[in-house]
mmCIF file of C-alpha atoms in Angstrom:
data_model
loop_
_atom_site.group_PDB
_atom_site.id
_atom_site.type_symbol
_atom_site.label_atom_id
_atom_site.label_comp_id
_atom_site.label_asym_id
_atom_site.label_seq_id
_atom_site.Cartn_x
_atom_site.Cartn_y
_atom_site.Cartn_z
ATOM 1 C CA ARG H 2 9.266 4.876 -13.330
ATOM 2 C CA SER H 3 5.551 5.519 -13.655
ATOM 3 C CA SER H 4 2.815 4.521 -16.090
ATOM 4 C CA ASP H 5 -0.839 5.434 -16.211
ATOM 5 C CA LEU H 6 -3.913 5.011 -18.350
ATOM 6 C CA VAL H 7 -7.115 7.045 -18.141
ATOM 7 C CA THR H 8 -10.003 6.377 -20.481
ATOM 8 C CA GLY H 9 -13.763 6.706 -20.487
ATOM 9 C CA PHE H 10 -16.748 8.349 -22.081
ATOM 10 C CA ASP H 11 -19.420 10.858 -21.166
ATOM 11 C CA GLY H 12 -22.690 12.123 -22.503
ATOM 12 C CA ASN H 13 -26.018 13.808 -21.858
ATOM 13 C CA PHE H 14 -29.461 12.634 -20.887
ATOM 14 C CA ALA H 15 -32.635 14.608 -21.329
ATOM 15 C CA ASP H 16 -33.260 17.802 -19.340
ATOM 16 C CA GLY H 17 -29.572 18.628 -18.898
ATOM 17 C CA TRP H 18 -28.507 15.470 -17.047
ATOM 18 C CA THR H 19 -24.951 14.344 -17.753
ATOM 19 C CA TYR H 20 -23.055 11.126 -17.130
ATOM 20 C CA GLU H 21 -19.477 9.886 -17.302
ATOM 21 C CA VAL H 22 -17.787 6.505 -17.001
ATOM 22 C CA ALA H 23 -14.034 6.269 -16.434
ATOM 23 C CA PHE H 24 -11.288 3.698 -16.018
ATOM 24 C CA ASN H 25 -8.064 4.689 -14.267
ATOM 25 C CA TRP H 26 -4.876 2.673 -13.928
ATOM 26 C CA GLY H 27 -1.643 3.930 -12.487
ATOM 27 C CA ARG H 28 1.575 2.214 -11.533
ATOM 28 C CA ASN H 29 4.929 3.463 -10.274
ATOM 29 C CA THR H 30 8.043 1.440 -9.578
ATOM 30 C CA GLY H 31 11.365 2.407 -8.118
ATOM 31 C CA LEU H 32 14.850 1.056 -7.594
ATOM 32 C CA ASP H 33 17.096 2.037 -4.701
ATOM 33 C CA ALA H 34 20.755 1.154 -4.524
ATOM 34 C CA ILE H 35 23.786 1.478 -2.253
ATOM 35 C CA ALA H 36 27.140 1.014 -3.922
ATOM 36 C CA ASN H 37 29.969 -0.770 -2.129
ATOM 37 C CA ASN H 38 28.032 -1.945 0.902
ATOM 38 C CA ILE H 39 29.468 -4.657 3.146
ATOM 39 C CA ASN H 40 28.273 -8.260 3.353
ATOM 40 C CA MET H 41 28.641 -8.683 7.108
ATOM 41 C CA ALA H 42 28.289 -12.474 6.995
ATOM 42 C CA ARG H 43 31.253 -12.671 4.642
ATOM 43 C CA MET H 44 33.160 -10.103 6.671
ATOM 44 C CA ASN H 45 32.771 -12.294 9.741
ATOM 45 C CA GLU H 46 34.096 -15.251 7.763
ATOM 46 C CA THR H 47 37.253 -13.325 6.780
ATOM 47 C CA LEU H 48 37.883 -12.594 10.475
ATOM 48 C CA ASP H 49 37.273 -16.166 11.637
ATOM 49 C CA THR H 50 40.641 -17.923 11.492
ATOM 50 C CA SER H 51 38.938 -21.303 11.673
ATOM 51 C CA VAL H 52 37.362 -20.846 8.212
ATOM 52 C CA CYS H 53 39.358 -18.165 6.372
ATOM 53 C CA GLY H 54 42.296 -19.118 4.224
ATOM 54 C CA SER H 55 40.448 -22.000 2.570
ATOM 55 C CA ASN H 56 37.427 -22.634 0.360
ATOM 56 C CA GLY H 57 37.953 -19.274 -1.351
ATOM 57 C CA ILE H 58 37.562 -17.264 1.861
ATOM 58 C CA PRO H 59 40.431 -14.801 2.318
ATOM 59 C CA CYS H 60 41.641 -13.730 5.738
ATOM 60 C CA ALA H 61 41.240 -10.031 6.508
ATOM 61 C CA ASP H 62 43.449 -7.665 8.455
ATOM 62 C CA ILE H 63 41.411 -4.523 9.015
ATOM 63 C CA LEU H 64 43.523 -2.711 11.574
ATOM 64 C CA GLY H 65 44.663 0.014 9.197
ATOM 65 C CA TYR H 66 44.980 1.234 5.625
ATOM 66 C CA PRO H 67 46.062 -0.455 3.327
ATOM 67 C CA ASP H 68 45.823 -3.682 5.332
ATOM 68 C CA VAL H 69 42.548 -4.773 3.650
ATOM 69 C CA THR H 70 43.646 -6.569 0.510
ATOM 70 C CA GLN H 71 41.828 -6.510 -2.805
ATOM 71 C CA ASP H 72 40.800 -10.153 -2.530
ATOM 72 C CA VAL H 73 39.093 -9.342 0.801
ATOM 73 C CA LEU H 74 37.318 -6.350 -0.731
ATOM 74 C CA ASP H 75 36.207 -8.453 -3.681
ATOM 75 C CA TYR H 76 34.794 -11.010 -1.250
ATOM 76 C CA VAL H 77 32.917 -8.729 1.172
ATOM 77 C CA VAL H 78 31.838 -5.682 -0.902
ATOM 78 C CA PHE H 79 28.598 -5.776 -2.913
ATOM 79 C CA ASN H 80 26.171 -3.378 -4.573
ATOM 80 C CA GLN H 81 22.871 -3.400 -2.686
ATOM 81 C CA THR H 82 19.621 -3.008 -4.654
ATOM 82 C CA GLY H 83 15.950 -3.003 -3.715
ATOM 83 C CA THR H 84 12.743 -2.541 -5.656
ATOM 84 C CA GLY H 85 9.227 -1.395 -4.840
ATOM 85 C CA GLY H 86 6.114 0.143 -6.237
ATOM 86 C CA ASN H 87 2.436 0.986 -6.026
ATOM 87 C CA GLU H 88 -0.520 0.332 -8.297
ATOM 88 C CA GLN H 89 -4.092 1.594 -8.331
ATOM 89 C CA ILE H 90 -6.949 0.436 -10.520
ATOM 90 C CA GLY H 91 -10.270 2.262 -10.453
ATOM 91 C CA VAL H 92 -13.576 2.185 -12.305
ATOM 92 C CA GLY H 93 -16.265 4.772 -11.705
ATOM 93 C CA ALA H 94 -19.565 6.047 -13.065
ATOM 94 C CA ASN H 95 -21.236 9.358 -12.153
ATOM 95 C CA ILE H 96 -24.366 11.307 -13.049
ATOM 96 C CA THR H 97 -25.251 14.954 -12.372
ATOM 97 C CA GLY H 98 -28.337 17.011 -12.984
ATOM 98 C CA ASP H 99 -31.186 19.106 -11.602
ATOM 99 C CA LEU H 100 -33.976 17.419 -9.631
ATOM 100 C CA PHE H 101 -36.630 20.113 -9.272
ATOM 101 C CA ASP H 102 -37.138 23.821 -8.646
ATOM 102 C CA LEU H 103 -37.682 25.569 -5.331
ATOM 103 C CA PRO H 104 -38.525 29.250 -4.755
ATOM 104 C CA ALA H 105 -34.836 29.964 -4.065
ATOM 105 C CA GLY H 106 -33.511 27.987 -7.037
ATOM 106 C CA THR H 107 -32.951 24.528 -8.450
ATOM 107 C CA VAL H 108 -32.020 21.459 -6.415
ATOM 108 C CA GLY H 109 -28.905 19.875 -7.902
ATOM 109 C CA PHE H 110 -27.883 16.229 -7.608
ATOM 110 C CA ALA H 111 -24.694 14.203 -8.123
ATOM 111 C CA GLY H 112 -24.222 10.495 -7.547
ATOM 112 C CA GLY H 113 -22.049 7.621 -8.571
ATOM 113 C CA VAL H 114 -20.407 4.287 -7.924
ATOM 114 C CA GLU H 115 -16.728 3.367 -7.716
ATOM 115 C CA TRP H 116 -14.570 0.254 -7.539
ATOM 116 C CA ARG H 117 -10.935 0.577 -6.548
ATOM 117 C CA LYS H 118 -7.940 -1.669 -5.853
ATOM 118 C CA ASP H 119 -4.767 -0.359 -4.196
ATOM 119 C CA SER H 120 -1.631 -2.509 -4.200
ATOM 120 C CA GLY H 121 1.870 -1.974 -2.913
ATOM 121 C CA TRP H 122 5.107 -3.898 -2.587
ATOM 122 C CA ARG H 123 8.681 -3.474 -1.435
ATOM 123 C CA THR H 124 11.421 -6.054 -2.058
ATOM 124 C CA PRO H 125 14.715 -5.255 -0.321
ATOM 125 C CA ASP H 126 18.017 -6.764 -1.403
ATOM 126 C CA SER H 127 18.215 -10.428 -0.378
ATOM 127 C CA LEU H 128 21.148 -9.673 1.939
ATOM 128 C CA VAL H 129 19.087 -6.949 3.648
ATOM 129 C CA THR H 130 16.235 -9.410 4.149
ATOM 130 C CA ALA H 131 18.663 -11.956 5.589
ATOM 131 C CA GLY H 132 20.174 -9.336 7.921
ATOM 132 C CA ASP H 133 23.640 -9.814 6.410
ATOM 133 C CA ALA H 134 24.020 -6.348 4.874
ATOM 134 C CA LEU H 135 25.671 -3.511 6.769
ATOM 135 C CA GLY H 136 22.658 -1.507 7.948
ATOM 136 C CA ASN H 137 19.185 -2.287 9.192
ATOM 137 C CA GLN H 138 17.420 -5.550 8.383
ATOM 138 C CA ALA H 139 14.067 -5.331 6.567
ATOM 139 C CA ASP H 140 11.443 -7.794 5.355
ATOM 140 C CA SER H 141 9.422 -7.546 2.168
ATOM 141 C CA ILE H 142 6.090 -5.712 1.885
ATOM 142 C CA SER H 143 3.267 -6.946 -0.310
ATOM 143 C CA GLY H 144 -0.503 -6.580 -0.130
ATOM 144 C CA SER H 145 -3.622 -4.963 -1.514
ATOM 145 C CA THR H 146 -7.037 -3.632 -0.518
ATOM 146 C CA LYS H 147 -10.250 -3.375 -2.532
ATOM 147 C CA ALA H 148 -13.185 -1.019 -2.117
ATOM 148 C CA LYS H 149 -16.692 -0.641 -3.531
ATOM 149 C CA GLU H 150 -18.393 2.688 -2.927
ATOM 150 C CA ILE H 151 -21.596 4.508 -3.761
ATOM 151 C CA TYR H 152 -22.325 8.159 -3.049
ATOM 152 C CA ALA H 153 -24.993 10.802 -3.504
ATOM 153 C CA GLU H 154 -24.982 14.562 -2.958
ATOM 154 C CA VAL H 155 -27.658 17.236 -3.226
ATOM 155 C CA ARG H 156 -27.398 21.021 -3.191
ATOM 156 C CA ILE H 157 -30.551 22.691 -1.874
ATOM 157 C CA PRO H 158 -31.097 26.463 -2.280
ATOM 158 C CA VAL H 159 -32.840 27.639 0.912
ATOM 159 C CA PHE H 160 -33.041 31.411 0.478
ATOM 160 C CA ALA H 161 -32.229 33.855 -2.306
ATOM 161 C CA ASP H 162 -32.439 37.631 -2.610
ATOM 162 C CA THR H 163 -33.877 38.272 0.846
ATOM 163 C CA SER H 164 -33.120 41.023 3.337
ATOM 164 C CA PHE H 165 -30.794 38.739 5.346
ATOM 165 C CA ALA H 166 -29.373 36.496 2.615
ATOM 166 C CA GLN H 167 -28.234 37.123 -0.894
ATOM 167 C CA SER H 168 -28.212 33.330 -1.064
ATOM 168 C CA MET H 169 -28.176 30.373 1.316
ATOM 169 C CA ASP H 170 -27.470 26.832 0.126
ATOM 170 C CA LEU H 171 -27.500 23.530 1.982
ATOM 171 C CA ASP H 172 -25.203 20.695 0.850
ATOM 172 C CA LEU H 173 -26.024 17.122 1.902
ATOM 173 C CA ALA H 174 -23.820 14.154 0.988
ATOM 174 C CA LEU H 175 -23.679 10.469 1.902
ATOM 175 C CA ARG H 176 -21.075 7.850 0.935
ATOM 176 C CA TYR H 177 -21.262 4.084 1.549
ATOM 177 C CA SER H 178 -17.969 2.162 1.469
ATOM 178 C CA ASP H 179 -17.536 -1.608 1.416
ATOM 179 C CA TYR H 180 -13.975 -2.934 1.800
ATOM 180 C CA ASP H 181 -12.797 -6.500 1.288
ATOM 181 C CA LEU H 182 -10.788 -6.549 4.535
ATOM 182 C CA PHE H 183 -13.038 -4.444 6.782
ATOM 183 C CA SER H 184 -16.647 -3.840 7.688
ATOM 184 C CA ALA H 185 -18.719 -1.475 5.577
ATOM 185 C CA ASP H 186 -19.063 2.135 6.676
ATOM 186 C CA GLU H 187 -21.238 5.175 5.925
ATOM 187 C CA ASN H 188 -20.070 8.779 6.052
ATOM 188 C CA TYR H 189 -21.969 12.035 5.704
ATOM 189 C CA LYS H 190 -21.436 15.727 5.110
ATOM 190 C CA ILE H 191 -23.769 18.611 5.971
ATOM 191 C CA GLY H 192 -22.648 21.979 4.689
ATOM 192 C CA LEU H 193 -24.146 25.474 4.759
ATOM 193 C CA ASN H 194 -23.074 28.427 2.594
ATOM 194 C CA TRP H 195 -24.688 31.717 3.571
ATOM 195 C CA VAL H 196 -23.872 34.749 1.442
ATOM 196 C CA ILE H 197 -25.189 37.707 3.421
ATOM 197 C CA ASN H 198 -24.057 40.307 0.891
ATOM 198 C CA ASP H 199 -21.183 40.992 -1.468
ATOM 199 C CA MET H 200 -18.816 41.545 1.477
ATOM 200 C CA VAL H 201 -19.785 38.881 4.035
ATOM 201 C CA LYS H 202 -20.087 35.104 3.679
ATOM 202 C CA VAL H 203 -20.617 32.528 6.435
ATOM 203 C CA ARG H 204 -19.875 28.840 5.900
ATOM 204 C CA GLY H 205 -20.057 25.742 8.056
ATOM 205 C CA THR H 206 -19.665 21.987 7.686
ATOM 206 C CA MET H 207 -20.321 18.925 9.808
ATOM 207 C CA ALA H 208 -18.921 15.664 8.485
ATOM 208 C CA SER H 209 -17.715 12.192 9.328
ATOM 209 C CA ALA H 210 -14.693 10.451 7.851
ATOM 210 C CA PHE H 211 -13.266 6.946 7.598
ATOM 211 C CA ARG H 212 -9.724 5.805 6.765
ATOM 212 C CA ILE H 213 -8.550 2.237 6.313
ATOM 213 C CA PRO H 214 -4.908 1.287 6.954
ATOM 214 C CA ASN H 215 -2.692 1.569 3.888
ATOM 215 C CA VAL H 216 -0.614 -1.301 2.492
ATOM 216 C CA PRO H 217 2.581 -0.618 4.530
ATOM 217 C CA GLU H 218 0.535 -0.189 7.718
ATOM 218 C CA LEU H 219 -1.166 -3.536 7.119
ATOM 219 C CA PHE H 220 1.399 -5.684 5.374
ATOM 220 C CA GLY H 221 4.751 -4.023 6.046
ATOM 221 C CA GLY H 222 7.373 -6.590 6.949
ATOM 222 C CA VAL H 223 9.509 -6.212 10.034
ATOM 223 C CA SER H 224 12.414 -3.811 9.665
ATOM 224 C CA GLU H 225 14.964 -2.388 12.043
ATOM 225 C CA GLY H 226 15.273 1.301 12.789
ATOM 226 C CA ASN H 227 16.925 3.578 15.306
ATOM 227 C CA MET H 228 13.892 5.138 16.927
ATOM 228 C CA THR H 229 13.852 7.956 19.448
ATOM 229 C CA THR H 230 12.893 6.249 22.699
ATOM 230 C CA VAL H 231 12.764 7.676 26.220
ATOM 231 C CA ASP H 232 13.039 5.303 29.170
ATOM 232 C CA PRO H 233 10.393 6.316 31.748
ATOM 233 C CA CYS H 234 12.920 5.501 34.489
ATOM 234 C CA ASN H 235 15.491 7.943 33.107
ATOM 235 C CA GLY H 236 16.672 9.984 36.134
ATOM 236 C CA TYR H 237 13.519 9.080 38.047
ATOM 237 C CA ALA H 238 15.130 9.595 41.489
ATOM 238 C CA LEU H 239 17.395 12.527 40.619
ATOM 239 C CA ALA H 240 16.742 16.148 41.531
ATOM 240 C CA GLY H 241 14.492 17.881 39.036
ATOM 241 C CA SER H 242 12.973 14.640 37.743
ATOM 242 C CA THR H 243 9.523 14.962 36.172
ATOM 243 C CA ALA H 244 8.657 11.303 36.827
ATOM 244 C CA SER H 245 5.391 10.858 38.700
ATOM 245 C CA ALA H 246 5.279 9.157 42.075
ATOM 246 C CA THR H 247 3.781 6.054 40.460
ATOM 247 C CA VAL H 248 6.533 5.837 37.823
ATOM 248 C CA ALA H 249 9.223 6.361 40.463
ATOM 249 C CA ALA H 250 7.764 3.640 42.657
ATOM 250 C CA ASN H 251 7.526 1.228 39.729
ATOM 251 C CA CYS H 252 11.127 1.911 38.674
ATOM 252 C CA ALA H 253 12.371 1.348 42.211
ATOM 253 C CA ALA H 254 10.330 -1.848 42.536
ATOM 254 C CA ALA H 255 11.821 -3.099 39.255
ATOM 255 C CA GLY H 256 15.312 -2.665 40.697
ATOM 256 C CA VAL H 257 16.343 0.312 38.554
ATOM 257 C CA PRO H 258 19.218 2.100 40.325
ATOM 258 C CA ALA H 259 18.340 5.484 41.794
ATOM 259 C CA ASN H 260 21.097 7.162 39.763
ATOM 260 C CA PHE H 261 20.088 5.569 36.437
ATOM 261 C CA VAL H 262 20.488 7.874 33.430
ATOM 262 C CA GLN H 263 19.624 6.667 29.943
ATOM 263 C CA LEU H 264 22.619 6.456 27.608
ATOM 264 C CA GLY H 265 21.448 7.994 24.340
ATOM 265 C CA TYR H 266 17.911 8.436 23.088
ATOM 266 C CA THR H 267 17.874 6.139 20.067
ATOM 267 C CA ILE H 268 17.382 2.397 20.361
ATOM 268 C CA LEU H 269 17.531 -0.232 17.632
ATOM 269 C CA THR H 270 13.861 -1.176 17.345
ATOM 270 C CA ASP H 271 11.848 -3.611 15.258
ATOM 271 C CA ARG H 272 9.020 -1.979 13.377
ATOM 272 C CA GLY H 273 6.502 -3.108 10.764
ATOM 273 C CA GLY H 274 2.902 -3.457 9.680
ATOM 274 C CA ASN H 275 0.036 -4.993 11.597
ATOM 275 C CA PRO H 276 -2.563 -7.043 9.672
ATOM 276 C CA ALA H 277 -4.909 -6.784 12.673
ATOM 277 C CA LEU H 278 -5.245 -2.994 12.322
ATOM 278 C CA GLN H 279 -8.754 -1.610 12.050
ATOM 279 C CA PRO H 280 -9.858 1.635 10.353
ATOM 280 C CA GLU H 281 -9.866 4.978 12.086
ATOM 281 C CA SER H 282 -12.862 7.305 12.014
ATOM 282 C CA ALA H 283 -13.393 10.986 12.593
ATOM 283 C CA LYS H 284 -16.048 13.617 13.080
ATOM 284 C CA SER H 285 -15.396 17.237 12.238
ATOM 285 C CA MET H 286 -17.050 20.622 12.433
ATOM 286 C CA THR H 287 -15.886 23.818 10.769
ATOM 287 C CA ILE H 288 -17.335 27.322 10.954
ATOM 288 C CA GLY H 289 -15.903 30.246 9.054
ATOM 289 C CA VAL H 290 -16.498 33.807 7.946
ATOM 290 C CA VAL H 291 -15.206 35.358 4.735
ATOM 291 C CA LEU H 292 -14.924 39.150 4.543
ATOM 292 C CA GLN H 293 -14.329 40.790 1.172
ATOM 293 C CA PRO H 294 -14.284 44.566 1.633
ATOM 294 C CA SER H 295 -13.132 45.173 -1.946
ATOM 295 C CA ASP H 296 -12.340 43.276 -5.112
ATOM 296 C CA GLY H 297 -9.112 41.318 -4.787
ATOM 297 C CA LEU H 298 -8.970 41.634 -0.984
ATOM 298 C CA SER H 299 -10.491 39.084 1.385
ATOM 299 C CA PHE H 300 -10.053 37.906 4.986
ATOM 300 C CA THR H 301 -11.125 34.576 6.458
ATOM 301 C CA VAL H 302 -11.616 33.390 10.038
ATOM 302 C CA ASP H 303 -12.238 29.667 10.581
ATOM 303 C CA TYR H 304 -12.835 27.407 13.568
ATOM 304 C CA PHE H 305 -12.065 23.678 13.342
ATOM 305 C CA ASP H 306 -13.040 20.866 15.707
ATOM 306 C CA ILE H 307 -11.817 17.405 14.631
ATOM 307 C CA ASP H 308 -12.293 14.296 16.783
ATOM 308 C CA ILE H 309 -10.425 11.152 15.617
ATOM 309 C CA SER H 310 -11.266 7.720 17.037
ATOM 310 C CA ASP H 311 -8.996 4.648 16.882
ATOM 311 C CA ALA H 312 -6.220 6.703 15.293
ATOM 312 C CA MET H 313 -3.454 4.668 13.680
ATOM 313 C CA ARG H 314 0.093 5.632 14.553
ATOM 314 C CA GLU H 315 3.486 4.123 15.134
ATOM 315 C CA THR H 316 4.414 3.958 18.791
ATOM 316 C CA SER H 317 7.698 3.602 20.632
ATOM 317 C CA GLY H 318 8.230 2.735 24.224
#
């Protein structure tokens, strides 16, 4: 189920300047369910002859159909439910207009401020949280982040109607972000759009980026999952092994048998959020050419170079 509200107002200043102020609220919630799951704690009680047969706990015989009686099913079967959702609240104000004229055209400006709060939660069934449900155990998730940002952007016409450029524009942008859980950060964008003629356009951008961890990455409770995991000592001493000499030596020193072969490639693993996570950052460069030999037909060639620092990812060993 989702709900949202968007409201605001806009208007004009003198000399063609415009402004807008907006409030945004959005919320979605969900319910997940598994019918006829098994309460493993109760199942264990029905198999324990020291406790079953008294205090309302039936004794189970599960060796074959229809050995499980209805009173056992009534005792151990339950309908599993969990809830979760996300919410975002945002307030922003922006202005746009023309600053001044240059020989190639008018310098345009846009700027604004924003405040934003992102929240998320996940509440599994109480038996899932306790680890008593058939399936993987999971803890609750709950948390939020807040951000205050200010940005400005200008579009500068450099050339127009020359022998080498039908038009050339320079885009400059800067954004300052202040988060409640992290240090402030500044990011920039420098872009160039060069229209040589009606058939050829060259474009390029240099920019920095900044991403904070989301709510599950920060506040996600511990949950179990069968993750694909490769043991580095798998077949380390067998013919055709790709293990390095260092790995092989370490496996041997740890007492791993020379004929060890991993049984299966999924392992029950605990996973969850990390409140100590820090944001990741990136720098990027793109260069591209657009060819339009005729109306309705165009070709593009682009080069991308993206360098990410302190990337956030889930790891398995």
